[in-house]
Amino acid sequence: MKITELTKENRQELLKLLKGRNPASYKQQQAAVDEILKNVEEKGDAAIFDYEEKFDHCHLTKDTIKVSKEEMEEAYRSLDPEFIEVMKRSAANIRAYHENQKQTSWITTRDDGVILGQKVTPIAISGCYVPGGRAVYPSSVLMNIIPAKVAGVSRIIMCTPPNAEGKAPAGSLVAADIAGADEIYKVGGAQAIAAMAYGTESIPKVDKITGPGNIYVALAKKACFGITGIDSVAGPSEILVIADETTNAHYVAADLLSQAEHDPLASAILLTTSRKLAEDISDEIDNYLKTLSRAEIIRQSLNNYGYLFVGETMDDCIEAANEIASEHMEIVTKDPFEIMTKIRNAGAIFLGSYSSEPLGDYYAGPNHILPTNGTARFFSPLGVDQFVKKSSIISYSRDALKACHKDIEIFAKNEGLTAHANSIAVRFEGEEDK
């Protein structure tokens, strides 16, 4: 793995390289996605069945597109009971964490008759997309559905691609049942996003679509934003580790590889002040690659987007970390909490040698649907907030409006909006302000 001195120049080169993975860069795929969206909007189920036949080699009908009770029971029987219990414990942790994010409506009143507030309302129906390509992720099912359930969404549907036999992944089905999904449809790819965005004869139109997927899914979500809400346009997975000379190289090497195995486009970056640590981690990575099952994917990822940076000072490393704004950030230094106070941009922050990234992926409770491609500068992890709407509440008494009506009229007239000014003024026609 490459060991590089951390400079302003190569930091800019890295940011440019990482930015190149942004879904907006994939023009050819966007054209294909636009055609799928158009066909699903116009033809509904018929287009869905055609695309499932083409892409997933699965023949579906209106009677088989939805997962049945019998299929769910079969999924439970096919899984190791121990794994089912682990998913239930993970779900309990995720639910407990997200319960702390709930907000309530509020009202304030003033003696002059002014009432102001905010009404918090769950969205009516949410759609969760769960991929089924290189790997199946029941953990993502839990992370998408449980926050919606905690928020109070009344109808939660899930779409996931079937295999050629028309079966959805058993792990995803059981996870959806544990999390509280109401309906599950066997549809994948951009056509699933289109179905949830526009609605078809079988699949309802949803208010928000969440969940990760391949580039076609990401581009479809981007294109459908405005027709429906989305969580974000997810890019490839990322991990960034800030470490010093006290760090265990064996652990950090393992953590870097935990994300590199996702995808050849995944990034794994070390920022450290210790060249010896960087060299030790490079050696450890070479040893791990001899035994890991997804070694070929990892090698591609590390060759493309893997870096071991050695900075002059820890402040240089922190500054670079804030520029990169990684999806996952591990801080494994002598005092990780002190470093953490200087971090502005990260999707999730893992502190200390025993808080490795997979802890957040599977079990701790915080959401693992995180901002990628530098969007941690302005986006947050998926949470309860993404499944509620907030409405402002405004009520003024006549006396309260009378006290400020001239201010409002002046403001409106200065913006050239005389009808706005008139809407206030007519309420006090013929009156002289005292």
mmCIF file of N, CA and C in Angstrom, residues 187-315:
data_model
loop_
_atom_site.group_PDB
_atom_site.id
_atom_site.type_symbol
_atom_site.label_atom_id
_atom_site.label_comp_id
_atom_site.label_asym_id
_atom_site.label_seq_id
_atom_site.Cartn_x
_atom_site.Cartn_y
_atom_site.Cartn_z
ATOM 1 N N VAL A 187 -38.213 -6.511 -6.149
ATOM 2 C CA VAL A 187 -37.812 -5.671 -7.273
ATOM 3 C C VAL A 187 -36.481 -5.022 -6.934
ATOM 4 N N GLY A 188 -35.567 -4.982 -7.906
ATOM 5 C CA GLY A 188 -34.262 -4.394 -7.652
ATOM 6 C C GLY A 188 -33.926 -3.276 -8.612
ATOM 7 N N GLY A 189 -32.754 -2.669 -8.414
ATOM 8 C CA GLY A 189 -32.198 -1.705 -9.340
ATOM 9 C C GLY A 189 -32.976 -0.411 -9.475
ATOM 10 N N ALA A 190 -32.679 0.308 -10.553
ATOM 11 C CA ALA A 190 -33.338 1.589 -10.807
ATOM 12 C C ALA A 190 -34.843 1.438 -10.945
ATOM 13 N N GLN A 191 -35.289 0.256 -11.405
ATOM 14 C CA GLN A 191 -36.733 0.053 -11.566
ATOM 15 C C GLN A 191 -37.446 0.029 -10.221
ATOM 16 N N ALA A 192 -36.773 -0.425 -9.177
ATOM 17 C CA ALA A 192 -37.380 -0.400 -7.840
ATOM 18 C C ALA A 192 -37.528 1.028 -7.345
ATOM 19 N N ILE A 193 -36.508 1.848 -7.578
ATOM 20 C CA ILE A 193 -36.579 3.252 -7.174
ATOM 21 C C ILE A 193 -37.707 3.954 -7.934
ATOM 22 N N ALA A 194 -37.809 3.680 -9.230
ATOM 23 C CA ALA A 194 -38.881 4.274 -10.031
ATOM 24 C C ALA A 194 -40.254 3.857 -9.528
ATOM 25 N N ALA A 195 -40.392 2.576 -9.190
ATOM 26 C CA ALA A 195 -41.684 2.075 -8.709
ATOM 27 C C ALA A 195 -42.107 2.782 -7.429
ATOM 28 N N MET A 196 -41.147 2.971 -6.507
ATOM 29 C CA MET A 196 -41.480 3.639 -5.246
ATOM 30 C C MET A 196 -41.692 5.136 -5.433
ATOM 31 N N ALA A 197 -41.015 5.726 -6.412
ATOM 32 C CA ALA A 197 -41.163 7.165 -6.643
ATOM 33 C C ALA A 197 -42.478 7.513 -7.328
ATOM 34 N N TYR A 198 -42.854 6.721 -8.348
ATOM 35 C CA TYR A 198 -44.047 7.029 -9.132
ATOM 36 C C TYR A 198 -45.273 6.224 -8.705
ATOM 37 N N GLY A 199 -45.029 5.045 -8.132
ATOM 38 C CA GLY A 199 -46.121 4.131 -7.829
ATOM 39 C C GLY A 199 -46.504 3.326 -9.064
ATOM 40 N N THR A 200 -46.864 2.076 -8.859
ATOM 41 C CA THR A 200 -47.361 1.223 -9.946
ATOM 42 C C THR A 200 -48.645 0.557 -9.460
ATOM 43 N N GLU A 201 -49.198 -0.339 -10.271
ATOM 44 C CA GLU A 201 -50.415 -1.039 -9.856
ATOM 45 C C GLU A 201 -50.185 -1.860 -8.582
ATOM 46 N N SER A 202 -48.965 -2.335 -8.381
ATOM 47 C CA SER A 202 -48.668 -3.202 -7.234
ATOM 48 C C SER A 202 -47.928 -2.485 -6.112
ATOM 49 N N ILE A 203 -47.063 -1.556 -6.467
ATOM 50 C CA ILE A 203 -46.177 -0.921 -5.483
ATOM 51 C C ILE A 203 -46.629 0.508 -5.245
ATOM 52 N N PRO A 204 -46.848 0.878 -3.999
ATOM 53 C CA PRO A 204 -47.356 2.225 -3.722
ATOM 54 C C PRO A 204 -46.289 3.301 -3.894
ATOM 55 N N LYS A 205 -46.718 4.493 -4.238
ATOM 56 C CA LYS A 205 -45.848 5.662 -4.259
ATOM 57 C C LYS A 205 -45.499 6.029 -2.820
ATOM 58 N N VAL A 206 -44.237 6.299 -2.563
ATOM 59 C CA VAL A 206 -43.813 6.600 -1.190
ATOM 60 C C VAL A 206 -43.428 8.067 -1.067
ATOM 61 N N ASP A 207 -43.347 8.528 0.188
ATOM 62 C CA ASP A 207 -42.966 9.911 0.454
ATOM 63 C C ASP A 207 -41.451 10.078 0.545
ATOM 64 N N LYS A 208 -40.753 8.993 0.854
ATOM 65 C CA LYS A 208 -39.300 9.071 0.967
ATOM 66 C C LYS A 208 -38.690 7.710 0.680
ATOM 67 N N ILE A 209 -37.547 7.718 -0.044
ATOM 68 C CA ILE A 209 -36.811 6.491 -0.344
ATOM 69 C C ILE A 209 -35.458 6.561 0.343
ATOM 70 N N THR A 210 -35.120 5.529 1.088
ATOM 71 C CA THR A 210 -33.821 5.460 1.752
ATOM 72 C C THR A 210 -33.127 4.147 1.401
ATOM 73 N N GLY A 211 -31.832 4.129 1.613
ATOM 74 C CA GLY A 211 -31.084 2.892 1.428
ATOM 75 C C GLY A 211 -30.047 2.986 0.323
ATOM 76 N N PRO A 212 -28.974 2.211 0.458
ATOM 77 C CA PRO A 212 -27.877 2.244 -0.507
ATOM 78 C C PRO A 212 -28.135 1.336 -1.704
ATOM 79 N N GLY A 213 -27.279 1.439 -2.709
ATOM 80 C CA GLY A 213 -27.380 0.568 -3.874
ATOM 81 C C GLY A 213 -26.230 0.843 -4.824
ATOM 82 N N ASN A 214 -26.265 0.210 -5.986
ATOM 83 C CA ASN A 214 -25.193 0.411 -6.960
ATOM 84 C C ASN A 214 -25.359 1.766 -7.655
ATOM 85 N N ILE A 215 -24.527 2.026 -8.652
ATOM 86 C CA ILE A 215 -24.545 3.330 -9.309
ATOM 87 C C ILE A 215 -25.900 3.607 -9.969
ATOM 88 N N TYR A 216 -26.581 2.583 -10.480
ATOM 89 C CA TYR A 216 -27.879 2.782 -11.119
ATOM 90 C C TYR A 216 -28.938 3.186 -10.088
ATOM 91 N N VAL A 217 -28.860 2.579 -8.921
ATOM 92 C CA VAL A 217 -29.772 2.947 -7.831
ATOM 93 C C VAL A 217 -29.497 4.375 -7.377
ATOM 94 N N ALA A 218 -28.218 4.702 -7.211
ATOM 95 C CA ALA A 218 -27.854 6.048 -6.765
ATOM 96 C C ALA A 218 -28.329 7.111 -7.753
ATOM 97 N N LEU A 219 -28.126 6.854 -9.029
ATOM 98 C CA LEU A 219 -28.545 7.820 -10.042
ATOM 99 C C LEU A 219 -30.067 7.926 -10.130
ATOM 100 N N ALA A 220 -30.747 6.811 -9.923
ATOM 101 C CA ALA A 220 -32.216 6.834 -9.942
ATOM 102 C C ALA A 220 -32.752 7.653 -8.770
ATOM 103 N N LYS A 221 -32.159 7.481 -7.606
ATOM 104 C CA LYS A 221 -32.589 8.269 -6.445
ATOM 105 C C LYS A 221 -32.361 9.761 -6.701
ATOM 106 N N LYS A 222 -31.203 10.074 -7.258
ATOM 107 C CA LYS A 222 -30.879 11.475 -7.564
ATOM 108 C C LYS A 222 -31.913 12.063 -8.526
ATOM 109 N N ALA A 223 -32.271 11.294 -9.557
ATOM 110 C CA ALA A 223 -33.222 11.779 -10.558
ATOM 111 C C ALA A 223 -34.634 11.931 -9.993
ATOM 112 N N CYS A 224 -34.973 11.122 -9.003
ATOM 113 C CA CYS A 224 -36.333 11.134 -8.444
ATOM 114 C C CYS A 224 -36.501 12.125 -7.294
ATOM 115 N N PHE A 225 -35.390 12.734 -6.872
ATOM 116 C CA PHE A 225 -35.496 13.710 -5.787
ATOM 117 C C PHE A 225 -36.365 14.881 -6.236
ATOM 118 N N GLY A 226 -37.370 15.189 -5.459
ATOM 119 C CA GLY A 226 -38.352 16.210 -5.832
ATOM 120 C C GLY A 226 -39.690 15.578 -6.140
ATOM 121 N N ILE A 227 -39.640 14.397 -6.780
ATOM 122 C CA ILE A 227 -40.864 13.600 -6.945
ATOM 123 C C ILE A 227 -41.169 12.923 -5.618
ATOM 124 N N THR A 228 -40.110 12.487 -4.974
ATOM 125 C CA THR A 228 -40.177 11.918 -3.638
ATOM 126 C C THR A 228 -38.941 12.378 -2.885
ATOM 127 N N GLY A 229 -38.933 12.228 -1.577
ATOM 128 C CA GLY A 229 -37.746 12.549 -0.802
ATOM 129 C C GLY A 229 -36.749 11.400 -0.856
ATOM 130 N N ILE A 230 -35.478 11.702 -0.624
ATOM 131 C CA ILE A 230 -34.454 10.660 -0.521
ATOM 132 C C ILE A 230 -33.566 10.980 0.674
ATOM 133 N N ASP A 231 -32.846 9.963 1.147
ATOM 134 C CA ASP A 231 -31.909 10.219 2.240
ATOM 135 C C ASP A 231 -30.671 10.930 1.718
ATOM 136 N N SER A 232 -30.047 10.390 0.689
ATOM 137 C CA SER A 232 -28.868 10.981 0.071
ATOM 138 C C SER A 232 -28.559 10.184 -1.192
ATOM 139 N N VAL A 233 -27.594 10.676 -1.965
ATOM 140 C CA VAL A 233 -27.088 9.918 -3.100
ATOM 141 C C VAL A 233 -25.793 9.270 -2.643
ATOM 142 N N ALA A 234 -25.871 7.996 -2.308
ATOM 143 C CA ALA A 234 -24.734 7.333 -1.681
ATOM 144 C C ALA A 234 -23.650 6.998 -2.687
ATOM 145 N N GLY A 235 -22.416 7.219 -2.276
ATOM 146 C CA GLY A 235 -21.270 6.814 -3.074
ATOM 147 C C GLY A 235 -20.609 5.589 -2.467
ATOM 148 N N PRO A 236 -19.440 5.212 -2.964
ATOM 149 C CA PRO A 236 -18.727 4.043 -2.425
ATOM 150 C C PRO A 236 -18.343 4.243 -0.959
ATOM 151 N N SER A 237 -18.119 3.139 -0.271
ATOM 152 C CA SER A 237 -17.791 3.187 1.150
ATOM 153 C C SER A 237 -16.414 3.795 1.386
ATOM 154 N N GLU A 238 -16.238 4.384 2.580
ATOM 155 C CA GLU A 238 -14.995 5.069 2.909
ATOM 156 C C GLU A 238 -14.618 4.840 4.361
ATOM 157 N N ILE A 239 -13.328 4.728 4.620
ATOM 158 C CA ILE A 239 -12.826 4.747 5.983
ATOM 159 C C ILE A 239 -11.563 5.591 6.023
ATOM 160 N N LEU A 240 -11.448 6.382 7.078
ATOM 161 C CA LEU A 240 -10.255 7.183 7.322
ATOM 162 C C LEU A 240 -9.851 6.953 8.772
ATOM 163 N N VAL A 241 -8.595 6.655 8.991
ATOM 164 C CA VAL A 241 -8.086 6.398 10.337
ATOM 165 C C VAL A 241 -7.031 7.436 10.689
ATOM 166 N N ILE A 242 -7.217 8.105 11.821
ATOM 167 C CA ILE A 242 -6.200 9.002 12.373
ATOM 168 C C ILE A 242 -5.492 8.235 13.487
ATOM 169 N N ALA A 243 -4.179 8.110 13.384
ATOM 170 C CA ALA A 243 -3.436 7.279 14.339
ATOM 171 C C ALA A 243 -2.107 7.934 14.702
ATOM 172 N N ASP A 244 -1.571 7.554 15.854
ATOM 173 C CA ASP A 244 -0.232 8.007 16.242
ATOM 174 C C ASP A 244 0.637 6.806 16.586
ATOM 175 N N GLU A 245 1.797 7.077 17.130
ATOM 176 C CA GLU A 245 2.774 6.005 17.386
ATOM 177 C C GLU A 245 2.325 5.021 18.448
ATOM 178 N N THR A 246 1.257 5.336 19.189
ATOM 179 C CA THR A 246 0.767 4.416 20.224
ATOM 180 C C THR A 246 -0.185 3.367 19.663
ATOM 181 N N THR A 247 -0.490 3.477 18.376
ATOM 182 C CA THR A 247 -1.534 2.654 17.761
ATOM 183 C C THR A 247 -1.056 1.235 17.464
ATOM 184 N N ASN A 248 -1.975 0.277 17.558
ATOM 185 C CA ASN A 248 -1.710 -1.112 17.205
ATOM 186 C C ASN A 248 -1.878 -1.283 15.693
ATOM 187 N N ALA A 249 -0.771 -1.489 14.982
ATOM 188 C CA ALA A 249 -0.796 -1.593 13.515
ATOM 189 C C ALA A 249 -1.636 -2.774 13.042
ATOM 190 N N HIS A 250 -1.619 -3.863 13.797
ATOM 191 C CA HIS A 250 -2.376 -5.067 13.442
ATOM 192 C C HIS A 250 -3.870 -4.751 13.380
ATOM 193 N N TYR A 251 -4.342 -3.960 14.357
ATOM 194 C CA TYR A 251 -5.749 -3.587 14.392
ATOM 195 C C TYR A 251 -6.107 -2.643 13.249
ATOM 196 N N VAL A 252 -5.300 -1.616 13.058
ATOM 197 C CA VAL A 252 -5.625 -0.595 12.060
ATOM 198 C C VAL A 252 -5.632 -1.177 10.650
ATOM 199 N N ALA A 253 -4.688 -2.045 10.352
ATOM 200 C CA ALA A 253 -4.662 -2.686 9.035
ATOM 201 C C ALA A 253 -5.961 -3.447 8.787
ATOM 202 N N ALA A 254 -6.413 -4.163 9.802
ATOM 203 C CA ALA A 254 -7.663 -4.906 9.684
ATOM 204 C C ALA A 254 -8.843 -3.970 9.447
ATOM 205 N N ASP A 255 -8.834 -2.819 10.115
ATOM 206 C CA ASP A 255 -9.941 -1.869 9.975
ATOM 207 C C ASP A 255 -9.969 -1.236 8.585
ATOM 208 N N LEU A 256 -8.817 -0.911 8.054
ATOM 209 C CA LEU A 256 -8.757 -0.345 6.702
ATOM 210 C C LEU A 256 -9.324 -1.325 5.673
ATOM 211 N N LEU A 257 -8.987 -2.596 5.850
ATOM 212 C CA LEU A 257 -9.462 -3.606 4.905
ATOM 213 C C LEU A 257 -10.955 -3.875 5.040
ATOM 214 N N SER A 258 -11.519 -3.580 6.208
ATOM 215 C CA SER A 258 -12.948 -3.848 6.420
ATOM 216 C C SER A 258 -13.818 -3.043 5.467
ATOM 217 N N GLN A 259 -13.347 -1.894 5.028
ATOM 218 C CA GLN A 259 -14.111 -1.109 4.054
ATOM 219 C C GLN A 259 -13.653 -1.359 2.627
ATOM 220 N N ALA A 260 -12.371 -1.611 2.451
ATOM 221 C CA ALA A 260 -11.851 -1.866 1.101
ATOM 222 C C ALA A 260 -12.508 -3.086 0.465
ATOM 223 N N GLU A 261 -12.996 -4.028 1.282
ATOM 224 C CA GLU A 261 -13.593 -5.238 0.711
ATOM 225 C C GLU A 261 -14.974 -4.995 0.109
ATOM 226 N N HIS A 262 -15.566 -3.826 0.369
ATOM 227 C CA HIS A 262 -16.907 -3.551 -0.150
ATOM 228 C C HIS A 262 -16.942 -3.468 -1.671
ATOM 229 N N ASP A 263 -15.951 -2.759 -2.237
ATOM 230 C CA ASP A 263 -16.097 -2.339 -3.626
ATOM 231 C C ASP A 263 -14.739 -1.866 -4.140
ATOM 232 N N PRO A 264 -14.424 -2.091 -5.410
ATOM 233 C CA PRO A 264 -13.171 -1.562 -5.962
ATOM 234 C C PRO A 264 -13.082 -0.035 -5.894
ATOM 235 N N LEU A 265 -14.234 0.637 -5.717
ATOM 236 C CA LEU A 265 -14.238 2.096 -5.622
ATOM 237 C C LEU A 265 -14.148 2.595 -4.180
ATOM 238 N N ALA A 266 -14.155 1.682 -3.206
ATOM 239 C CA ALA A 266 -14.087 2.079 -1.796
ATOM 240 C C ALA A 266 -12.719 2.692 -1.497
ATOM 241 N N SER A 267 -12.691 3.609 -0.536
ATOM 242 C CA SER A 267 -11.418 4.234 -0.160
ATOM 243 C C SER A 267 -11.050 3.860 1.268
ATOM 244 N N ALA A 268 -9.730 3.708 1.488
ATOM 245 C CA ALA A 268 -9.192 3.389 2.815
ATOM 246 C C ALA A 268 -7.948 4.254 3.012
ATOM 247 N N ILE A 269 -8.008 5.172 3.973
ATOM 248 C CA ILE A 269 -6.961 6.182 4.128
ATOM 249 C C ILE A 269 -6.481 6.227 5.575
ATOM 250 N N LEU A 270 -5.163 6.252 5.734
ATOM 251 C CA LEU A 270 -4.548 6.439 7.046
ATOM 252 C C LEU A 270 -3.900 7.809 7.091
ATOM 253 N N LEU A 271 -4.106 8.531 8.197
ATOM 254 C CA LEU A 271 -3.399 9.775 8.468
ATOM 255 C C LEU A 271 -2.647 9.600 9.775
ATOM 256 N N THR A 272 -1.334 9.697 9.739
ATOM 257 C CA THR A 272 -0.534 9.470 10.935
ATOM 258 C C THR A 272 0.694 10.369 10.927
ATOM 259 N N THR A 273 1.277 10.550 12.094
ATOM 260 C CA THR A 273 2.543 11.283 12.216
ATOM 261 C C THR A 273 3.725 10.326 12.298
ATOM 262 N N SER A 274 3.468 9.031 12.254
ATOM 263 C CA SER A 274 4.519 8.029 12.441
ATOM 264 C C SER A 274 4.767 7.234 11.164
ATOM 265 N N ARG A 275 5.933 7.448 10.543
ATOM 266 C CA ARG A 275 6.270 6.660 9.348
ATOM 267 C C ARG A 275 6.406 5.187 9.701
ATOM 268 N N LYS A 276 6.972 4.882 10.863
ATOM 269 C CA LYS A 276 7.116 3.478 11.253
ATOM 270 C C LYS A 276 5.763 2.796 11.337
ATOM 271 N N LEU A 277 4.764 3.495 11.901
ATOM 272 C CA LEU A 277 3.417 2.919 11.977
ATOM 273 C C LEU A 277 2.893 2.653 10.567
ATOM 274 N N ALA A 278 3.064 3.596 9.650
ATOM 275 C CA ALA A 278 2.597 3.412 8.283
ATOM 276 C C ALA A 278 3.248 2.194 7.642
ATOM 277 N N GLU A 279 4.533 2.027 7.854
ATOM 278 C CA GLU A 279 5.250 0.870 7.291
ATOM 279 C C GLU A 279 4.749 -0.434 7.900
ATOM 280 N N ASP A 280 4.533 -0.412 9.212
ATOM 281 C CA ASP A 280 4.026 -1.622 9.888
ATOM 282 C C ASP A 280 2.633 -1.985 9.382
ATOM 283 N N ILE A 281 1.788 -0.977 9.188
ATOM 284 C CA ILE A 281 0.429 -1.231 8.688
ATOM 285 C C ILE A 281 0.480 -1.784 7.271
ATOM 286 N N SER A 282 1.367 -1.254 6.438
ATOM 287 C CA SER A 282 1.517 -1.769 5.081
ATOM 288 C C SER A 282 1.897 -3.252 5.092
ATOM 289 N N ASP A 283 2.819 -3.620 5.975
ATOM 290 C CA ASP A 283 3.221 -5.031 6.092
ATOM 291 C C ASP A 283 2.061 -5.893 6.574
ATOM 292 N N GLU A 284 1.307 -5.382 7.534
ATOM 293 C CA GLU A 284 0.162 -6.131 8.071
ATOM 294 C C GLU A 284 -0.886 -6.360 6.978
ATOM 295 N N ILE A 285 -1.099 -5.354 6.156
ATOM 296 C CA ILE A 285 -2.075 -5.488 5.066
ATOM 297 C C ILE A 285 -1.651 -6.592 4.106
ATOM 298 N N ASP A 286 -0.367 -6.625 3.766
ATOM 299 C CA ASP A 286 0.137 -7.679 2.876
ATOM 300 C C ASP A 286 -0.134 -9.061 3.454
ATOM 301 N N ASN A 287 0.038 -9.212 4.756
ATOM 302 C CA ASN A 287 -0.206 -10.503 5.407
ATOM 303 C C ASN A 287 -1.689 -10.867 5.400
ATOM 304 N N TYR A 288 -2.553 -9.893 5.685
ATOM 305 C CA TYR A 288 -3.999 -10.155 5.690
ATOM 306 C C TYR A 288 -4.493 -10.604 4.314
ATOM 307 N N LEU A 289 -3.939 -9.999 3.269
ATOM 308 C CA LEU A 289 -4.410 -10.293 1.918
ATOM 309 C C LEU A 289 -4.145 -11.740 1.492
ATOM 310 N N LYS A 290 -3.299 -12.414 2.210
ATOM 311 C CA LYS A 290 -3.019 -13.816 1.892
ATOM 312 C C LYS A 290 -4.169 -14.735 2.293
ATOM 313 N N THR A 291 -5.034 -14.260 3.187
ATOM 314 C CA THR A 291 -6.076 -15.141 3.739
ATOM 315 C C THR A 291 -7.506 -14.652 3.530
ATOM 316 N N LEU A 292 -7.718 -13.365 3.256
ATOM 317 C CA LEU A 292 -9.083 -12.844 3.179
ATOM 318 C C LEU A 292 -9.784 -13.275 1.896
ATOM 319 N N SER A 293 -11.080 -13.602 2.016
ATOM 320 C CA SER A 293 -11.818 -14.175 0.885
ATOM 321 C C SER A 293 -12.065 -13.174 -0.243
ATOM 322 N N ARG A 294 -12.135 -11.890 0.085
ATOM 323 C CA ARG A 294 -12.406 -10.871 -0.932
ATOM 324 C C ARG A 294 -11.128 -10.093 -1.278
ATOM 325 N N ALA A 295 -10.003 -10.817 -1.267
ATOM 326 C CA ALA A 295 -8.697 -10.182 -1.448
ATOM 327 C C ALA A 295 -8.579 -9.451 -2.783
ATOM 328 N N GLU A 296 -9.175 -9.995 -3.839
ATOM 329 C CA GLU A 296 -9.036 -9.366 -5.153
ATOM 330 C C GLU A 296 -9.736 -8.011 -5.194
ATOM 331 N N ILE A 297 -10.947 -7.944 -4.612
ATOM 332 C CA ILE A 297 -11.656 -6.663 -4.530
ATOM 333 C C ILE A 297 -10.855 -5.684 -3.685
ATOM 334 N N ILE A 298 -10.307 -6.166 -2.577
ATOM 335 C CA ILE A 298 -9.521 -5.304 -1.685
ATOM 336 C C ILE A 298 -8.311 -4.733 -2.413
ATOM 337 N N ARG A 299 -7.615 -5.583 -3.171
ATOM 338 C CA ARG A 299 -6.432 -5.100 -3.904
ATOM 339 C C ARG A 299 -6.805 -3.994 -4.888
ATOM 340 N N GLN A 300 -7.907 -4.188 -5.601
ATOM 341 C CA GLN A 300 -8.346 -3.158 -6.549
ATOM 342 C C GLN A 300 -8.650 -1.850 -5.820
ATOM 343 N N SER A 301 -9.339 -1.964 -4.697
ATOM 344 C CA SER A 301 -9.691 -0.785 -3.921
ATOM 345 C C SER A 301 -8.438 -0.060 -3.422
ATOM 346 N N LEU A 302 -7.506 -0.801 -2.860
ATOM 347 C CA LEU A 302 -6.293 -0.182 -2.321
ATOM 348 C C LEU A 302 -5.430 0.410 -3.420
ATOM 349 N N ASN A 303 -5.369 -0.258 -4.570
ATOM 350 C CA ASN A 303 -4.582 0.280 -5.688
ATOM 351 C C ASN A 303 -5.160 1.602 -6.191
ATOM 352 N N ASN A 304 -6.489 1.701 -6.157
ATOM 353 C CA ASN A 304 -7.148 2.894 -6.682
ATOM 354 C C ASN A 304 -7.279 4.014 -5.655
ATOM 355 N N TYR A 305 -7.681 3.653 -4.430
ATOM 356 C CA TYR A 305 -8.066 4.670 -3.447
ATOM 357 C C TYR A 305 -7.526 4.377 -2.045
ATOM 358 N N GLY A 306 -6.436 3.641 -1.948
ATOM 359 C CA GLY A 306 -5.834 3.348 -0.656
ATOM 360 C C GLY A 306 -4.574 4.171 -0.441
ATOM 361 N N TYR A 307 -4.487 4.870 0.704
ATOM 362 C CA TYR A 307 -3.328 5.724 0.981
ATOM 363 C C TYR A 307 -2.926 5.628 2.452
ATOM 364 N N LEU A 308 -1.625 5.622 2.686
ATOM 365 C CA LEU A 308 -1.060 5.762 4.017
ATOM 366 C C LEU A 308 -0.303 7.090 4.021
ATOM 367 N N PHE A 309 -0.888 8.104 4.608
ATOM 368 C CA PHE A 309 -0.276 9.436 4.621
ATOM 369 C C PHE A 309 0.488 9.676 5.919
ATOM 370 N N VAL A 310 1.675 10.223 5.803
ATOM 371 C CA VAL A 310 2.479 10.584 6.974
ATOM 372 C C VAL A 310 2.576 12.103 7.030
ATOM 373 N N GLY A 311 2.000 12.693 8.070
ATOM 374 C CA GLY A 311 2.017 14.146 8.224
ATOM 375 C C GLY A 311 3.070 14.605 9.209
ATOM 376 N N GLU A 312 3.421 15.893 9.116
ATOM 377 C CA GLU A 312 4.418 16.444 10.038
ATOM 378 C C GLU A 312 3.870 16.551 11.445
ATOM 379 N N THR A 313 2.631 17.025 11.572
ATOM 380 C CA THR A 313 2.016 17.205 12.885
ATOM 381 C C THR A 313 0.626 16.585 12.899
ATOM 382 N N MET A 314 0.119 16.367 14.094
ATOM 383 C CA MET A 314 -1.244 15.843 14.212
ATOM 384 C C MET A 314 -2.260 16.865 13.717
ATOM 385 N N ASP A 315 -1.964 18.149 13.888
ATOM 386 C CA ASP A 315 -2.879 19.175 13.367
ATOM 387 C C ASP A 315 -2.992 19.093 11.849
#
